[in-house]
Amino acid sequence: MDGGEYFIDLLLYNRRLQAMIAVELKIGEFKPEGKGKMEFYLNVLNEKVKLPHEDPAIGIIICKSKSRTIVEYALITSTMPIGVATYSLSPELPEAYKELLPTSKDIAKILEVFIKE
């Protein structure tokens, strides 16, 4: 756009809501400027991508941590649907998932095949 490139981390579509969902992933704490970036993405999606029958795009910012006070002040004047959530990392994969996913050794074997080719 105007000579610049802008990338949303994830762009999803919710069929029931009939709306695009822009997801921005952050490895650190929430910063107020993240709201401005998300509003930019939502404005572009709503003006350039959204179809007439769809609802306005929704923004979700997922951060490692957040201050409730900072989030409230950052979003207080926003008229756009933006939410801020946190994530946590688990050092161990839950048992229920271990059966369903390949081990790191299995993945290494698969990658070796591609490297040899």
C-alpha positions as CSV (number, residue, x, y, z in Angstrom):
1,M,0.0,0.0,0.0
2,D,1.5,3.3,-1.1
3,G,4.9,1.6,-1.5
4,G,4.9,0.0,1.9
5,E,4.2,-3.6,2.9
6,Y,2.1,-4.4,5.9
7,F,1.5,-7.9,7.2
8,I,-1.1,-9.2,9.6
9,D,0.2,-12.1,11.7
10,L,-3.0,-14.2,11.2
11,L,-6.2,-13.5,9.2
12,L,-9.1,-15.8,10.1
13,Y,-12.7,-15.8,8.9
14,N,-15.6,-16.7,11.2
15,R,-18.5,-18.1,9.2
16,R,-21.1,-17.5,11.8
17,L,-20.1,-13.9,12.5
18,Q,-19.5,-13.4,8.8
19,A,-16.4,-11.4,9.7
20,M,-12.7,-11.4,9.2
21,I,-10.6,-11.7,12.4
22,A,-7.1,-10.1,12.4
23,V,-4.8,-11.6,15.0
24,E,-1.5,-9.8,16.0
25,L,0.9,-12.0,18.0
26,K,3.4,-10.3,20.4
27,I,6.2,-12.0,22.3
28,G,6.3,-9.3,25.0
29,E,3.8,-7.2,27.0
30,F,1.0,-5.2,25.4
31,K,2.0,-1.7,24.3
32,P,-0.6,1.0,23.5
33,E,0.9,1.4,20.0
34,G,-0.4,-2.1,19.2
35,K,-3.9,-0.7,19.3
36,G,-3.0,1.8,16.5
37,K,-1.5,-0.9,14.4
38,M,-4.5,-3.1,14.8
39,E,-6.9,-0.2,13.9
40,F,-4.9,0.4,10.8
41,Y,-5.3,-3.3,9.8
42,L,-9.0,-3.2,10.6
43,N,-9.6,0.0,8.6
44,V,-7.8,-1.6,5.5
45,L,-9.7,-4.8,5.8
46,N,-13.1,-3.0,6.2
47,E,-12.4,-0.6,3.3
48,K,-10.5,-2.8,0.8
49,V,-11.4,-6.5,1.6
50,K,-14.7,-6.8,3.3
51,L,-17.7,-7.8,1.2
52,P,-21.0,-5.8,1.5
53,H,-22.8,-8.7,3.3
54,E,-20.0,-9.2,5.9
55,D,-19.7,-7.6,9.3
56,P,-16.8,-5.3,10.2
57,A,-13.4,-7.0,10.9
58,I,-12.5,-7.9,14.5
59,G,-9.0,-7.5,16.0
60,I,-7.3,-9.6,18.6
61,I,-3.9,-8.8,20.0
62,I,-2.3,-11.7,21.8
63,C,0.6,-10.8,24.1
64,K,2.8,-12.5,26.6
65,S,1.5,-10.2,29.3
66,K,-0.7,-7.1,29.8
67,S,-1.5,-4.5,32.3
68,R,-5.3,-4.2,32.6
69,T,-5.0,-0.5,33.3
70,I,-2.8,0.1,30.2
71,V,-5.2,-1.9,28.0
72,E,-8.2,0.0,29.3
73,Y,-6.6,3.4,28.6
74,A,-5.4,2.3,25.2
75,L,-8.8,1.1,24.1
76,I,-11.1,3.6,25.9
77,T,-11.8,5.7,22.8
78,S,-11.7,2.9,20.3
79,T,-15.0,2.3,18.4
80,M,-13.5,-0.8,16.7
81,P,-13.9,-4.4,18.1
82,I,-10.5,-5.0,19.5
83,G,-9.6,-7.4,22.3
84,V,-6.3,-8.1,24.1
85,A,-5.5,-11.5,25.5
86,T,-2.5,-13.2,27.0
87,Y,-0.9,-16.6,26.3
88,S,1.3,-18.9,28.4
89,L,3.9,-21.4,27.4
90,S,4.0,-24.9,28.8
91,P,7.4,-26.6,29.2
92,E,5.8,-30.0,28.7
93,L,3.3,-31.1,26.1
94,P,0.1,-32.4,27.7
95,E,-0.2,-36.2,27.6
96,A,-3.4,-36.1,25.5
97,Y,-1.5,-34.4,22.7
98,K,1.6,-36.6,22.8
99,E,-0.2,-39.5,21.1
100,L,-1.6,-37.2,18.4
101,L,1.6,-35.3,17.4
102,P,5.0,-36.6,16.1
103,T,8.0,-36.5,18.4
104,S,11.0,-34.3,17.7
105,K,12.8,-37.4,16.5
106,D,10.0,-38.3,14.0
107,I,10.1,-34.7,12.6
108,A,13.9,-34.9,12.3
109,K,13.6,-38.2,10.3
110,I,11.0,-36.6,8.0
111,L,13.3,-33.5,7.4
112,E,16.3,-35.7,6.6
113,V,14.4,-37.2,3.7
114,F,13.8,-33.7,2.3
115,I,17.4,-32.6,2.9
116,K,18.8,-35.6,1.0
117,E,16.6,-34.9,-2.0
